[in-house]
Amino acid sequence: MADSTPSSQVQIPSSNVQPKVPPSHFRGVILRGGKWASRVYRFHDSKSIWLGTYSTPEMAAIAHDVAELAINGDRAWLNFPDVIQSLPVPKSTSIVDIRAAAATAAASAEQFIVRPEVVDSYEVPSQEISEYVDEDELFNMPQLLIEMAEGMMVSPPRFGPPYD
């Protein structure tokens, strides 16, 4: 016997599963406990330095860049190499000063990062939307893809002495 409860009144149980966040594509940044953690690796003594946790991956990446530049210098692998000049410099190479400079940079990360503006297609004037261009017709080659496919079916030329 079918349930007579209307579909608008059916309650769907909510799950405790958090939505999946894609892993960070930034160097030295990982997701831990819902926050983005940053750490840097010291090459000369093979140790990692924990820089802290941040609310966005960009903040953690900027913190990583400051520490990476202070610790590894010319061998630094940066997430944002274009903003090196505007990043704060630690007072010394001590871990405390590096963490402080990284935290300062992360706090002001919004000024360093340029995010692309998302525009809805309905907001763009119709003149700015380009139409489809058929390259085959434009270059007067209507059978280009077919001819390329036929060329793949031709057996290659034979090299060597001819057979008698």
Coordinates of C-alpha atoms in Angstrom, one line a residue:
M1 CA 0.0 0.0 0.0
A2 CA 1.4 3.4 -1.0
D3 CA 2.0 6.2 1.5
S4 CA -0.7 8.8 1.1
T5 CA 1.5 11.7 2.3
P6 CA 1.7 14.4 -0.4
S7 CA 5.2 14.9 -1.8
S8 CA 5.4 18.4 -0.5
Q9 CA 5.2 17.2 3.0
V10 CA 7.7 14.4 2.8
Q11 CA 10.7 15.2 4.9
I12 CA 14.2 14.2 3.7
P13 CA 16.6 13.4 6.5
S14 CA 19.6 15.7 6.6
S15 CA 22.9 14.1 6.7
N16 CA 25.9 15.1 8.8
V17 CA 28.2 14.9 5.8
Q18 CA 30.1 18.1 5.1
P19 CA 30.2 19.2 1.4
K20 CA 33.5 18.2 -0.2
V21 CA 35.9 21.0 -0.7
P22 CA 38.4 20.5 -3.5
P23 CA 42.0 20.1 -2.4
S24 CA 44.1 23.2 -2.6
H25 CA 46.2 23.6 -5.7
F26 CA 48.6 25.9 -3.8
R27 CA 52.0 24.7 -2.7
G28 CA 52.4 24.3 1.1
V29 CA 48.6 24.5 1.7
I30 CA 46.4 21.6 3.0
L31 CA 42.9 21.4 4.4
R32 CA 42.7 20.4 8.1
G33 CA 39.6 20.4 10.2
G34 CA 37.7 22.8 8.0
K35 CA 40.5 25.4 7.8
W36 CA 43.4 25.9 5.4
A37 CA 46.8 25.1 7.0
S38 CA 50.1 26.4 5.8
R39 CA 53.6 25.1 6.3
V40 CA 56.9 25.5 4.6
Y41 CA 59.8 23.1 4.1
R42 CA 63.4 24.1 5.0
F43 CA 65.8 22.4 2.5
H44 CA 69.0 22.9 4.5
D45 CA 67.9 20.9 7.5
S46 CA 65.0 19.0 6.0
K47 CA 62.3 20.3 8.4
S48 CA 58.8 21.7 8.1
I49 CA 57.7 24.9 9.8
W50 CA 54.1 25.2 10.7
L51 CA 52.7 28.6 9.9
G52 CA 49.2 28.4 11.1
T53 CA 45.6 27.9 9.8
Y54 CA 43.6 30.3 7.8
S55 CA 40.0 30.7 6.5
T56 CA 40.9 30.7 2.8
P57 CA 43.5 28.8 0.8
E58 CA 44.7 32.1 -0.7
M59 CA 45.5 33.4 2.8
A60 CA 47.5 30.2 3.6
A61 CA 49.3 30.4 0.2
I62 CA 50.4 34.0 0.8
A63 CA 51.6 33.0 4.3
H64 CA 53.6 30.2 2.6
D65 CA 55.1 32.5 0.1
V66 CA 56.4 34.9 2.7
A67 CA 58.0 32.1 4.7
E68 CA 59.3 30.3 1.7
L69 CA 61.0 33.4 0.4
A70 CA 62.6 34.1 3.8
I71 CA 63.8 30.6 4.4
N72 CA 64.8 29.3 0.9
G73 CA 65.6 32.6 -0.9
D74 CA 66.4 32.0 -4.6
R75 CA 65.2 28.4 -4.4
A76 CA 61.8 29.4 -3.2
W77 CA 58.7 27.9 -4.9
L78 CA 56.1 30.5 -4.8
N79 CA 52.3 30.4 -5.3
F80 CA 52.1 34.1 -6.3
P81 CA 55.4 35.1 -7.8
D82 CA 54.0 38.3 -9.2
V83 CA 53.4 39.8 -5.8
I84 CA 56.8 39.2 -4.2
Q85 CA 57.6 43.0 -4.0
S86 CA 54.4 43.7 -2.0
L87 CA 54.8 40.9 0.5
P88 CA 56.1 41.8 4.0
V89 CA 59.6 40.8 4.9
P90 CA 60.4 39.1 8.2
K91 CA 62.7 41.1 10.6
S92 CA 65.1 38.1 10.9
T93 CA 65.3 34.4 9.9
S94 CA 64.0 33.3 13.2
I95 CA 60.8 31.1 13.1
V96 CA 58.9 33.6 15.3
D97 CA 59.6 36.5 13.0
I98 CA 58.8 34.4 9.9
R99 CA 55.5 33.3 11.4
A100 CA 54.6 37.0 12.3
A101 CA 55.3 38.2 8.8
A102 CA 53.4 35.3 7.3
A103 CA 50.4 36.1 9.5
T104 CA 50.6 39.8 8.5
A105 CA 50.6 38.9 4.8
A106 CA 47.7 36.4 5.2
A107 CA 45.7 39.1 7.0
S108 CA 46.1 41.4 4.0
A109 CA 45.9 38.7 1.4
E110 CA 42.8 40.2 -0.3
Q111 CA 44.8 43.1 -1.6
F112 CA 47.3 40.8 -3.3
I113 CA 44.9 38.4 -4.9
V114 CA 42.9 39.3 -8.0
R115 CA 39.9 37.1 -8.5
P116 CA 38.3 36.9 -12.0
E117 CA 34.9 38.6 -12.1
V118 CA 32.1 36.2 -12.7
V119 CA 29.5 37.7 -15.1
D120 CA 26.1 36.3 -15.9
S121 CA 25.6 35.9 -19.6
Y122 CA 22.3 37.8 -19.3
E123 CA 24.2 40.9 -18.1
V124 CA 26.5 41.1 -21.1
P125 CA 25.2 43.2 -24.0
S126 CA 24.3 41.2 -27.1
Q127 CA 26.9 42.9 -29.2
E128 CA 29.7 41.6 -27.0
I129 CA 28.7 37.9 -27.4
S130 CA 30.5 36.5 -30.4
E131 CA 28.8 34.1 -32.7
Y132 CA 30.0 30.7 -33.8
V133 CA 32.5 30.8 -36.7
D134 CA 32.8 27.8 -38.9
E135 CA 36.5 27.7 -39.8
D136 CA 35.9 25.1 -42.5
E137 CA 33.7 27.6 -44.3
L138 CA 35.9 30.5 -43.5
F139 CA 39.0 28.9 -45.1
N140 CA 36.9 27.3 -47.9
M141 CA 37.8 23.8 -46.8
P142 CA 34.4 22.2 -46.2
Q143 CA 35.8 18.6 -46.3
L144 CA 38.9 19.2 -44.1
L145 CA 38.1 16.8 -41.3
I146 CA 36.9 14.1 -43.6
E147 CA 40.0 14.4 -45.8
M148 CA 42.2 14.2 -42.7
A149 CA 40.4 11.0 -41.6
E150 CA 40.8 9.5 -45.0
G151 CA 44.5 10.3 -44.9
M152 CA 44.9 8.3 -41.8
M153 CA 43.5 5.2 -43.5
V154 CA 46.1 5.2 -46.3
S155 CA 48.9 2.7 -45.6
P156 CA 52.4 4.3 -45.2
P157 CA 54.9 4.0 -48.0
R158 CA 57.3 1.1 -48.0
F159 CA 61.0 1.7 -47.6
G160 CA 63.6 -0.7 -48.7
P161 CA 64.4 -2.8 -51.8
P162 CA 61.5 -3.5 -54.1
Y163 CA 60.2 -7.1 -54.2
D164 CA 60.6 -9.1 -57.4

